[in-house]
Amino acid sequence: MSNSQSKQSQKKSRGKGISRRRFLNDMAGTACGVGLLGLGISMYSRSANAIKPLAIRPPGALPEKDFLAACTRCGICVRDCPYDILKLAKVGDKVPTGTPYFTARTGPCEMCEDIPCVPNCPTGALDHKLTDISKSRMGLAVVVDQETCIAFLGLRCEVCFNVCPVRGKAITLDYKHNERSGRHAMFIPVVHSEDCTGCGLCEKACILEDAPAIKIFPTHLAKGDLGHHYRVGWDQQKKKGGSLIKSTDKHKYNLPKGVRYDYEGVGLITDEQGNPIIEPNNTPVDPTDNNSESEMPGSSNPLDALNKGIQEAQ
Amino acid sequence: MATELKIGQEAIEKKGWWQAYKWLVLRRTSQIGILLLFMLIPICKWISPEADCQLGWIMKGNLSSSKFFDTIPMTDPLLFLQMIAAGFTSIAVEAVIGALIILVFYLLVGGRVFCSWVCPVNIVTDAAFWLRTRLKLVGGTRFSRNIRYWLLGMVLIVSAVTGSLAYELINPVSMLHRGLFFGMGFGWLVIAAVFVFDLIITKRGWCTHICPVGAFYSLLGKVSPLRVRADARELCDDCGECYIVCPEAQIIKPVLKGKEKGIAPVILAGECTNCGRCIDVCAEDVFHFGNRYSVSPKPAPIAAKILNSKLSKNSLEQKS
Ligand code: SF4
Ligand code: SF4
Ligand code: SF4
Ligand code: SF4
Ligand code: SF4
């Protein structure tokens, strides 16, 4: 009896050992598999989310990184837009699957005053604090093609200017002399990022065929990032309310020895004696071509002259 | 094999068609009804693009987040967790309330009620299972049903690592539900893959082995009071049909055959989807819906009644 019992327990414990080992093996296998899958999803999401969408988010959308964590892809904003311009990205679209966007060329945001798409967003992926639609920054309009925008061709168009809901601030017209005809003005559309909402009405309205000359881009794609230490003189002047320098201030330049700055003379391009410096390896120019730089003494690159000056000084 | 084709035959003969299909019919009605509710707007717009589709506002959104009558918010609690894992913490109150509403609802009625009464993928995988049985396909790869819990963990980790709701890019559940109302794109391929996987590779593969959403609701379901009970388990005549129809067959046997081991006649496993198919298919009426606490089950066949006192004691032990 006791013998058989011990045998049984032995068997049992051996069985247990095997099953534990198998269990551990299975666990390790599962963990590896799941880990690999997780890695796959992470990488896929990286690439999927990294496709900087040319599609534009609805008004009030958080910055893209937060938006991708906050938007549940429920489509309530899509349902609430009375103009039906918003869509949820389908699988295979170049926008992270399920997230809302609109395409300015075919369906721009009509800038509803009550912004119905925003307040029902359950998570705040569309910021409920946005109550003034003209404060929304869905993207930024850019006149991308000066070769086809007919205003640059010298024709009157201004369609984009006229449809802009923030006309006069978001888009202005610059008057330029038409060099080609010599006696006409050009009315050039210029977008200003402080006021452009990115609604896309201008892109929709652009009179060109399929591709418009003015396009909306996500702001981070459209806007340069000016060095933060930059101070633009005229802004500073405006802030100060007057000129920043007094007439008595003396100009100081760190010019190399032997070169001096003379505004009324020939500027930087001089030697000690005030004679023009001529680059020895200056490429000869056709003297009959009076449009060329042949009349300019020396190289067109003032740096060359500077270097020459330094050499001579030494 | 031949008997498999006649699942429920005995129940139909003994209880009548309605009693043999009641829960299945109710369940499909619920699944399709919910889809229709969400689909009111697209259908209305499709019929007349100009109409403003007032009726449609009964239900807006999709299973990820929705709004009922423009007032009651609902948000998938698993998505909510993913949001937090992804590092988005300034979540609007509405989503918090919405997630709580859903959480409490499924805590009460059983987590995986979501699976069998709401989730659209369930229709797909049930169809795959039906076809698999029809075509008498057997075999395929077998692997642990616990993988889904690992995957659930992975879903949260992936959110944290990428700082986005990464799993939503491939989640067939939200993909199908969203796709039906907002456009599928290539999403059909993903759903087709789930179907084929269930049909050929693993029996009941997706829902009971892999789906992290189902795993999440399984965890919720561990504590919910509404349960399938087998108070009349004495009457079981071992026809085995409940094992065949139950998507989580492994959870039935311990309860059905657990009398000697003192296991209470309540299916307490979180994996139970409360689909009620076992109730339908059992000609002997062994199963019924009840609550996990009840010590004296509903007036059950005599054989079960005799055991009542003993059973109730067991069920208390089981709980502790
Ligand atoms: S502001 Fe109006 S038109 Fe623009 S996306 Fe929102 S609801 Fe649509
Ligand atoms: S309502 Fe908000 S959460 Fe829903 S799709 Fe729109 S942005 Fe995303
Ligand atoms: S997108 Fe175009 S129309 Fe809209 S505010 Fe900017 S410039 Fe104006
Ligand atoms: S509508 Fe198009 S073509 Fe006309 S001015 Fe604007 S950008 Fe140029
Ligand atoms: S397990 Fe997943 S796919 Fe299956 S019914 Fe549940 S939620 Fe839907």
XYZ file of C-alpha atoms and ligand atoms in Angstrom:
674
model
C 0.000 0.000 0.000
C 2.586 2.487 1.152
C 4.854 1.279 -1.603
C 2.323 1.937 -4.281
C 1.550 5.281 -2.742
C 5.159 6.414 -2.856
C 5.400 5.185 -6.420
C 2.379 7.204 -7.282
C 3.692 10.321 -5.634
C 6.996 9.820 -7.422
C 5.209 9.608 -10.695
C 3.212 12.642 -9.828
C 6.206 14.722 -8.903
C 8.023 13.728 -12.059
C 4.968 14.628 -14.040
C 4.878 17.924 -12.215
C 8.513 18.609 -13.076
C 7.919 17.990 -16.725
C 4.775 20.019 -16.797
C 6.479 22.879 -14.980
C 9.321 22.851 -17.462
C 6.844 22.774 -20.279
C 4.935 25.553 -18.640
C 8.061 27.681 -18.379
C 8.956 26.887 -21.972
C 5.499 27.836 -23.113
C 5.660 31.016 -21.088
C 8.991 31.983 -22.602
C 7.708 31.208 -26.070
C 4.558 33.185 -25.515
C 6.445 36.112 -24.056
C 8.812 36.166 -27.032
C 6.003 35.928 -29.531
C 3.961 38.608 -27.860
C 7.022 40.802 -27.480
C 7.839 40.464 -31.159
C 4.293 41.317 -32.091
C 4.425 44.333 -29.816
C 7.625 45.434 -31.483
C 5.963 45.007 -34.851
C 2.984 47.105 -33.845
C 5.239 49.781 -32.392
C 7.260 50.004 -35.566
C 4.173 49.971 -37.735
C 2.614 52.712 -35.641
C 5.820 54.688 -35.871
C 5.816 54.568 -39.617
C 2.057 54.983 -39.877
C 2.039 57.959 -37.576
C 5.182 59.377 -39.098
C 3.553 59.920 -42.460
C 3.111 63.590 -41.872
C -0.372 63.904 -43.155
C -1.013 66.446 -45.831
C -4.527 65.931 -44.627
C -5.616 68.656 -42.276
C -7.066 68.023 -38.807
C -10.369 69.551 -37.678
C -10.305 72.885 -35.832
C -8.965 72.794 -32.298
C -6.992 69.575 -32.806
C -4.184 69.136 -30.298
C -0.626 69.023 -31.617
C -0.260 65.847 -33.675
C 1.640 63.896 -31.029
C -0.984 64.486 -28.352
C -3.758 64.073 -30.850
C -2.674 60.520 -31.669
C -2.868 59.645 -27.979
C -6.137 61.438 -27.365
C -8.394 60.798 -30.341
C -10.443 57.614 -29.896
C -11.346 57.694 -33.583
C -15.037 57.790 -32.755
C -16.109 60.061 -35.582
C -18.450 62.189 -33.491
C -16.762 65.262 -34.958
C -17.418 63.821 -38.398
C -21.103 63.441 -37.590
C -21.345 66.917 -36.125
C -19.906 68.768 -39.101
C -22.890 70.169 -40.995
C -20.852 70.468 -44.185
C -19.761 66.835 -44.110
C -16.181 67.712 -44.846
C -14.555 65.616 -42.117
C -13.639 62.001 -42.729
C -12.150 59.233 -40.638
C -9.087 57.804 -42.322
C -9.696 54.392 -43.815
C -7.212 51.576 -43.596
C -4.724 52.280 -46.371
C -5.214 56.057 -46.389
C -2.077 58.074 -45.801
C -3.400 59.263 -42.472
C -3.237 57.200 -39.255
C -6.196 54.830 -39.460
C -9.435 56.100 -38.032
C -8.350 59.651 -37.267
C -10.393 62.591 -38.590
C -9.137 64.890 -41.329
C -10.319 66.954 -44.241
C -8.987 67.608 -47.686
C -8.949 71.306 -48.408
C -9.090 71.101 -52.198
C -12.319 69.108 -52.216
C -13.901 70.049 -48.913
C -12.501 72.929 -46.901
C -13.639 73.846 -43.407
C -16.431 76.369 -43.705
C -15.451 77.984 -40.407
C -18.801 77.597 -38.599
C -19.143 80.270 -35.982
C -20.405 77.812 -33.344
C -17.738 75.206 -34.289
C -20.101 72.235 -33.802
C -17.343 69.690 -34.412
C -15.431 70.594 -31.268
C -17.621 70.526 -28.127
C -18.795 66.918 -28.535
C -15.317 65.481 -28.875
C -15.356 63.197 -25.844
C -11.692 63.214 -24.967
C -10.652 66.760 -25.708
C -8.567 65.711 -28.707
C -10.290 68.723 -30.185
C -9.644 71.377 -27.607
C -12.904 72.560 -26.046
C -11.251 75.850 -25.205
C -11.493 76.863 -28.844
C -14.591 79.051 -29.056
C -13.555 81.570 -31.677
C -13.127 79.840 -35.015
C -10.844 82.585 -36.303
C -8.397 81.522 -33.588
C -8.178 77.986 -34.931
C -4.947 76.948 -36.616
C -5.730 73.882 -38.679
C -2.788 74.493 -40.960
C -1.235 77.241 -42.978
C -1.895 78.349 -46.540
C 1.124 78.713 -48.791
C 1.260 80.054 -52.324
C 3.294 77.105 -53.494
C 3.604 77.795 -57.167
C 4.515 81.205 -58.466
C 4.860 79.850 -61.968
C 1.213 78.937 -62.316
C -0.565 81.306 -59.943
C -2.013 83.622 -62.546
C -1.460 86.637 -60.335
C 2.254 86.109 -60.846
C 1.631 85.879 -64.558
C 0.316 89.378 -64.383
C -3.398 88.584 -64.596
C -6.058 89.775 -62.209
C -7.352 86.887 -60.099
C -7.372 87.414 -56.332
C -9.944 84.655 -55.963
C -8.159 83.212 -52.964
C -8.004 86.649 -51.407
C -11.696 87.202 -51.948
C -12.892 83.926 -50.431
C -10.703 84.136 -47.368
C -12.863 84.564 -44.261
C -10.052 86.523 -42.657
C -9.441 88.508 -45.825
C -7.091 91.415 -45.439
C -5.352 89.823 -42.503
C -4.709 86.192 -43.444
C -4.222 87.039 -47.106
C -3.237 90.437 -48.375
C -2.441 91.568 -51.884
C 0.973 92.989 -52.601
C 1.105 95.353 -55.511
C 4.158 94.821 -57.657
C 5.326 96.444 -60.828
C 4.963 94.113 -63.769
C 8.463 94.146 -65.216
C 7.421 92.207 -68.293
C 4.753 94.522 -69.594
C 6.418 97.495 -68.023
C 3.188 99.344 -67.321
C 0.920 97.071 -65.299
C 0.627 96.131 -61.662
C 0.571 92.595 -60.306
C -1.697 91.712 -57.386
C 0.253 89.095 -55.530
C -1.470 87.045 -52.786
C 0.576 86.879 -49.606
C -0.442 84.720 -46.628
C 0.289 85.784 -43.068
C 0.654 83.029 -40.519
C -0.513 85.103 -37.553
C -4.023 85.187 -38.976
C -4.411 82.242 -41.357
C -6.698 79.587 -39.830
C -5.815 76.920 -42.360
C -9.455 76.476 -43.305
C -8.544 75.781 -46.905
C -11.252 77.906 -48.497
C -8.564 79.555 -50.608
C -7.184 76.216 -51.765
C -10.674 75.074 -52.684
C -11.322 78.279 -54.621
C -8.032 78.544 -56.504
C -8.974 78.759 -60.163
C -6.237 76.480 -61.442
C -7.166 73.057 -62.768
C -6.571 70.034 -60.555
C -3.633 71.247 -58.560
C -4.035 74.627 -56.895
C -1.289 77.222 -56.639
C -2.174 77.881 -53.016
C -2.210 74.923 -50.637
C -2.782 74.246 -46.961
C -0.069 72.432 -45.079
C 0.123 71.342 -41.471
C 1.736 74.346 -39.870
C 4.914 72.554 -38.864
C 5.526 71.694 -42.511
C 4.742 75.120 -43.867
C 6.481 77.310 -41.392
C 10.179 77.926 -40.987
C 11.611 78.034 -37.508
C 13.397 81.346 -37.099
C 16.317 81.200 -34.675
C 15.002 82.110 -31.255
C 17.777 84.642 -30.706
C 16.661 86.592 -33.751
C 15.272 90.023 -33.136
C 13.784 91.677 -36.164
C 14.782 95.313 -36.132
C 11.486 96.802 -37.192
C 9.549 94.813 -34.614
C 11.892 95.978 -31.898
C 11.522 99.504 -33.193
C 7.757 99.210 -33.024
C 8.001 97.912 -29.476
C 10.289 100.702 -28.490
C 8.255 103.281 -30.330
C 11.147 104.878 -32.090
C 14.522 104.367 -33.650
C 16.821 102.029 -31.785
C 19.987 104.021 -32.529
C 20.744 107.657 -32.029
C 22.180 109.700 -34.873
C 25.298 110.202 -32.792
C 26.007 106.485 -32.508
C 29.170 105.491 -34.372
C 29.222 102.404 -36.539
C 31.739 99.827 -35.469
C 32.904 97.022 -37.712
C 35.307 94.218 -37.111
C 36.997 94.533 -40.455
C 40.305 92.837 -41.113
C 43.315 95.044 -40.953
C 43.829 96.953 -44.146
C 40.184 97.027 -45.128
C 37.945 99.834 -44.199
C 34.306 100.488 -44.677
C 33.441 103.469 -46.752
C 29.825 103.886 -47.624
C 30.219 106.736 -50.025
C 33.151 105.121 -51.796
C 33.183 101.608 -53.173
C 32.103 99.907 -49.994
C 34.033 96.898 -48.881
C 35.665 96.280 -52.163
C 38.720 98.467 -51.731
C 42.300 98.120 -50.811
C 44.357 100.369 -48.562
C 44.635 103.014 -51.228
C 40.977 103.009 -51.986
C 41.588 101.352 -55.320
C 39.255 98.647 -56.495
C 40.613 95.163 -55.874
C 40.597 92.967 -58.938
C 40.400 89.212 -58.478
C 43.315 87.708 -60.374
C 41.360 84.606 -61.362
C 38.227 86.482 -62.256
C 36.613 84.803 -65.201
C 36.810 86.986 -68.276
C 33.478 88.258 -69.434
C 32.191 89.180 -72.804
C 32.654 92.949 -73.057
C 29.816 93.278 -75.541
C 27.288 91.899 -73.035
C 26.312 94.991 -71.134
C 23.936 93.061 -68.914
C 26.810 91.110 -67.477
C 28.885 91.975 -64.525
C 31.700 93.260 -66.706
C 31.139 96.735 -65.396
C 31.524 95.553 -61.851
C 35.093 95.763 -60.778
C 36.389 92.564 -59.345
C 34.493 89.525 -58.294
C 30.803 89.677 -57.557
C 31.531 87.941 -54.305
C 32.643 90.501 -51.710
C 34.175 87.722 -49.637
C 36.813 87.177 -52.311
C 37.744 90.808 -52.032
C 37.917 90.552 -48.285
C 40.192 87.560 -48.469
C 42.357 89.300 -50.992
C 42.571 92.295 -48.688
C 43.665 90.107 -45.840
C 46.294 88.441 -47.990
C 47.656 91.754 -49.109
C 47.667 93.135 -45.610
C 49.817 90.216 -44.582
C -19.217 14.015 -37.092
C -22.691 13.368 -38.362
C -24.140 14.259 -34.993
C -22.331 17.596 -35.021
C -24.418 18.697 -37.932
C -27.485 18.229 -35.838
C -26.510 20.391 -32.936
C -29.576 21.467 -31.064
C -31.798 18.917 -32.832
C -32.727 17.253 -29.580
C -33.407 20.586 -27.901
C -35.683 21.649 -30.738
C -37.631 18.433 -30.502
C -37.930 18.618 -26.771
C -38.341 22.334 -26.104
C -39.512 23.745 -29.387
C -37.673 25.971 -31.836
C -37.920 29.210 -29.889
C -36.563 27.779 -26.658
C -33.750 26.128 -28.586
C -32.693 29.344 -30.292
C -33.947 32.054 -27.982
C -30.659 33.457 -26.732
C -28.975 33.151 -30.083
C -31.792 35.092 -31.732
C -31.854 37.740 -29.007
C -28.101 38.074 -29.208
C -28.032 38.533 -32.966
C -30.884 41.002 -32.642
C -28.881 42.980 -30.139
C -25.732 42.910 -32.281
C -27.500 43.925 -35.443
C -29.759 46.384 -33.638
C -26.772 48.217 -32.216
C -25.145 48.313 -35.632
C -28.353 49.725 -37.108
C -28.587 52.355 -34.415
C -25.147 53.612 -35.345
C -25.931 53.265 -38.996
C -29.033 55.459 -38.993
C -27.064 58.479 -40.145
C -25.140 56.830 -42.981
C -28.301 55.080 -44.167
C -30.307 58.288 -44.018
C -27.619 60.220 -45.867
C -27.400 57.494 -48.421
C -31.142 57.532 -49.052
C -31.371 61.290 -49.308
C -28.127 63.222 -49.213
C -29.933 66.478 -48.586
C -31.900 65.466 -45.507
C -30.542 66.536 -42.150
C -31.200 63.101 -40.668
C -32.467 64.145 -37.255
C -33.286 60.572 -36.294
C -29.675 59.681 -36.720
C -28.572 61.610 -33.703
C -29.953 58.884 -31.448
C -26.538 57.288 -31.545
C -23.415 59.027 -32.716
C -19.862 57.786 -32.987
C -18.829 54.159 -32.767
C -17.854 51.589 -30.168
C -14.701 53.510 -29.310
C -16.692 56.511 -28.126
C -20.284 57.386 -28.692
C -23.055 59.614 -27.583
C -26.595 58.503 -26.952
C -29.268 61.111 -27.693
C -26.524 63.708 -27.721
C -26.288 63.440 -23.944
C -25.068 60.146 -22.535
C -21.398 59.703 -23.372
C -19.808 56.298 -23.667
C -16.143 55.465 -24.064
C -14.427 52.126 -24.309
C -12.614 51.705 -20.970
C -9.756 49.808 -22.588
C -9.182 52.732 -24.936
C -9.287 54.976 -21.922
C -6.517 52.942 -20.299
C -4.513 53.082 -23.499
C -4.873 56.842 -23.544
C -3.439 57.078 -20.065
C -0.681 54.629 -20.936
C 0.132 56.767 -23.968
C 0.660 59.684 -21.655
C -2.431 61.730 -22.436
C -3.803 62.641 -19.048
C -5.745 65.833 -19.623
C -8.721 63.775 -20.757
C -12.006 65.668 -20.922
C -14.592 64.820 -18.259
C -16.935 63.446 -20.825
C -14.612 60.593 -21.676
C -14.051 59.870 -17.998
C -17.788 59.647 -17.375
C -18.255 57.672 -20.564
C -15.623 55.129 -19.597
C -17.135 54.788 -16.121
C -20.611 54.196 -17.533
C -19.351 51.386 -19.752
C -17.186 49.959 -17.003
C -20.035 49.791 -14.508
C -22.426 48.378 -17.081
C -20.179 45.469 -17.975
C -19.173 44.912 -14.378
C -22.850 44.321 -13.688
C -23.968 42.240 -16.657
C -20.732 40.372 -17.329
C -17.681 41.711 -19.106
C -17.902 39.587 -22.175
C -21.504 40.496 -22.726
C -19.683 42.987 -24.915
C -18.370 40.095 -26.974
C -21.537 38.147 -27.495
C -24.121 40.906 -27.521
C -22.345 43.908 -29.023
C -19.070 43.213 -30.830
C -19.500 42.977 -34.616
C -16.455 40.727 -34.978
C -18.336 38.087 -33.030
C -20.690 37.696 -35.994
C -17.671 37.135 -38.228
C -15.994 34.591 -35.978
C -19.262 32.796 -35.263
C -19.782 32.563 -38.998
C -16.289 31.145 -39.400
C -17.017 28.568 -36.716
C -20.325 27.666 -38.314
C -18.648 27.172 -41.680
C -15.818 25.225 -40.102
C -18.313 22.834 -38.591
C -20.250 22.664 -41.833
C -17.155 21.880 -43.883
C -16.031 19.463 -41.195
C -12.658 21.140 -40.993
C -10.616 19.820 -38.142
C -7.139 20.288 -36.812
C -5.029 23.363 -37.289
C -2.706 25.029 -34.867
C -3.450 24.851 -31.183
C -2.027 27.249 -28.675
C -2.743 28.618 -25.252
C -5.884 30.589 -24.650
C -3.898 32.727 -22.246
C -2.031 34.462 -25.037
C -4.791 37.057 -25.064
C -3.844 38.259 -21.591
C -0.252 38.690 -22.656
C -1.458 40.587 -25.662
C -3.611 42.795 -23.470
C -0.496 43.733 -21.540
C 1.316 44.314 -24.776
C -1.388 46.650 -26.024
C -0.845 48.899 -23.034
C 2.942 48.712 -23.285
C 2.834 49.541 -26.965
C 0.719 52.603 -26.171
C 3.255 53.712 -23.617
C 6.205 53.122 -25.918
C 4.759 54.891 -28.933
C 2.810 57.543 -27.055
C -0.177 56.853 -29.264
C -3.130 54.491 -29.402
C -1.009 52.164 -31.490
C -3.181 49.053 -31.236
C -6.048 50.996 -32.753
C -4.179 50.903 -36.041
C -4.846 47.185 -36.323
C -7.624 46.404 -33.837
C -10.203 44.475 -35.888
C -12.970 45.237 -33.401
C -12.903 49.007 -33.767
C -11.781 48.706 -37.369
C -14.897 46.782 -38.380
C -17.305 48.829 -36.325
C -15.840 52.125 -37.481
C -15.447 50.904 -41.025
C -19.110 50.025 -41.378
C -20.102 53.644 -40.794
C -17.073 55.618 -41.882
C -15.537 53.507 -44.631
C -13.463 50.345 -44.442
C -10.711 50.894 -46.976
C -8.425 47.879 -46.793
C -9.909 47.032 -43.404
C -11.830 44.239 -45.089
C -8.552 42.402 -45.478
C -8.012 42.427 -41.731
C -11.513 41.128 -41.090
C -11.090 38.516 -43.802
C -7.842 37.463 -42.160
C -9.640 36.959 -38.845
C -12.291 34.901 -40.619
C -9.793 32.720 -42.415
C -7.740 32.314 -39.253
C -10.787 31.033 -37.384
C -11.924 28.911 -40.286
C -8.718 27.139 -41.157
C -5.972 27.744 -38.669
C -7.408 27.604 -35.196
C -10.893 26.694 -34.067
C -12.386 29.726 -32.324
C -8.935 31.220 -32.759
C -9.384 34.953 -32.628
C -11.982 35.571 -29.937
C -10.925 32.954 -27.435
C -7.162 32.984 -27.892
C -5.983 36.318 -29.169
C -8.302 39.309 -28.974
C -6.994 41.654 -26.238
C -10.330 43.457 -26.111
C -12.047 40.207 -25.216
C -9.296 39.556 -22.675
C -9.943 42.907 -21.059
C -13.641 42.214 -20.785
C -12.880 38.738 -19.443
C -11.048 40.360 -16.562
C -14.021 42.635 -15.908
C -16.334 39.659 -16.089
C -14.617 37.853 -13.235
C -16.618 39.793 -10.681
C -19.942 40.419 -12.358
C -23.045 39.075 -10.637
C -25.006 37.970 -13.710
C -23.939 34.425 -14.523
C -24.893 31.263 -16.316
C -25.775 28.659 -13.725
C -25.963 24.897 -14.037
C -28.179 24.212 -11.070
C -29.762 21.267 -12.797
C -26.460 19.636 -13.661
C -27.743 16.333 -12.263
C -29.892 16.077 -15.348
C -26.980 16.244 -17.770
C -27.152 13.266 -20.090
C -23.695 13.818 -21.537
C -24.799 14.677 -25.031
C -21.824 17.080 -25.181
C -23.609 19.715 -27.226
C -22.886 22.541 -24.834
C -19.147 21.896 -25.199
C -19.516 22.213 -28.930
C -21.451 25.458 -29.000
C -19.612 27.220 -26.184
C -16.804 29.382 -27.531
C -14.959 28.823 -24.255
C -15.784 25.127 -23.903
C -13.087 24.615 -21.292
C -15.055 26.552 -18.681
C -18.162 24.350 -18.728
C -16.815 20.987 -17.726
C -15.456 21.846 -14.267
C -18.835 23.272 -13.313
C -21.011 20.703 -15.020
C -19.050 17.777 -13.678
C -17.807 19.429 -10.527
C -20.394 18.205 -8.092
C -18.114 15.648 -6.528
C -15.332 18.160 -6.191
C -17.700 20.540 -4.497
C -17.626 23.123 -7.242
C -20.642 25.413 -7.229
C -23.032 25.121 -10.155
C -22.181 28.605 -11.374
C -19.913 29.421 -14.266
C -17.629 31.903 -12.604
C -14.951 32.059 -15.277
C -14.492 35.563 -16.631
C -14.163 34.109 -20.120
C -17.858 33.177 -20.210
C -19.470 35.507 -22.744
C -22.968 35.139 -21.325
C -24.078 34.215 -24.809
C -26.568 31.726 -23.430
C -26.036 29.283 -26.265
C -25.525 26.452 -23.775
C -28.939 27.259 -22.321
C -30.493 27.043 -25.766
C -28.871 23.876 -26.882
C -29.376 21.774 -23.760
C -32.383 19.548 -24.172
C -32.388 18.819 -20.443
C -32.498 22.496 -19.440
C -29.449 22.203 -17.244
C -28.426 25.843 -17.628
C -30.128 29.133 -16.965
C -29.181 32.742 -16.307
C -29.004 33.649 -12.649
C -26.762 35.463 -10.266
C -23.585 34.295 -8.667
C -24.844 34.688 -5.106
C -28.219 32.996 -5.189
C -28.181 30.001 -2.896
C -31.573 28.690 -3.860
C -31.728 28.530 -7.631
C -34.889 29.111 -9.577
C -37.443 26.331 -9.289
C -35.430 23.677 -10.992
C -36.220 20.074 -11.853
C -36.664 17.872 -8.816
C -33.320 16.200 -9.054
C -31.611 19.513 -8.647
C -33.909 20.608 -5.882
C -32.911 17.761 -3.686
C -29.346 18.933 -3.883
C -30.094 22.509 -3.125
C -28.905 22.673 0.435
C -25.623 21.048 -0.434
C -25.107 23.164 -3.517
C -25.601 26.403 -1.738
C -22.990 25.522 0.808
C -20.602 24.703 -1.975
C -21.221 27.918 -3.796
C -20.313 29.858 -0.710
C -17.102 27.939 -0.331
C -16.296 28.498 -3.957
C -16.589 32.221 -3.557
C -14.299 32.532 -0.596
S -15.837 74.449 -38.262
Fe -17.695 73.772 -39.287
S -17.083 73.259 -41.401
Fe -15.218 73.424 -40.150
S -14.844 71.286 -39.559
Fe -15.965 72.257 -37.897
S -18.092 71.784 -38.313
Fe -16.965 71.374 -40.216
S -14.639 63.593 -31.890
Fe -12.600 63.768 -30.989
S -12.072 61.653 -30.423
Fe -13.768 61.518 -31.846
S -12.800 61.289 -33.867
Fe -13.175 63.482 -33.580
S -11.264 64.230 -32.713
Fe -11.231 62.023 -32.460
S -6.559 78.964 -45.274
Fe -6.764 80.478 -46.900
S -8.888 81.140 -46.762
Fe -8.410 80.101 -44.828
S -7.738 81.712 -43.445
Fe -5.890 80.906 -44.416
S -5.577 82.237 -46.173
Fe -7.681 82.563 -45.509
S -6.754 81.790 -56.693
Fe -4.965 80.622 -57.299
S -4.347 81.559 -59.200
Fe -5.737 82.994 -58.236
S -4.409 84.385 -57.116
Fe -5.008 82.771 -55.705
S -3.405 81.257 -55.841
Fe -3.190 82.599 -57.607
S -13.118 38.503 -28.242
Fe -12.686 40.452 -29.255
S -13.376 40.168 -31.349
Fe -14.221 38.495 -30.175
S -16.260 39.180 -29.636
Fe -14.895 39.750 -27.939
S -14.172 41.830 -28.397
Fe -15.097 41.012 -30.243
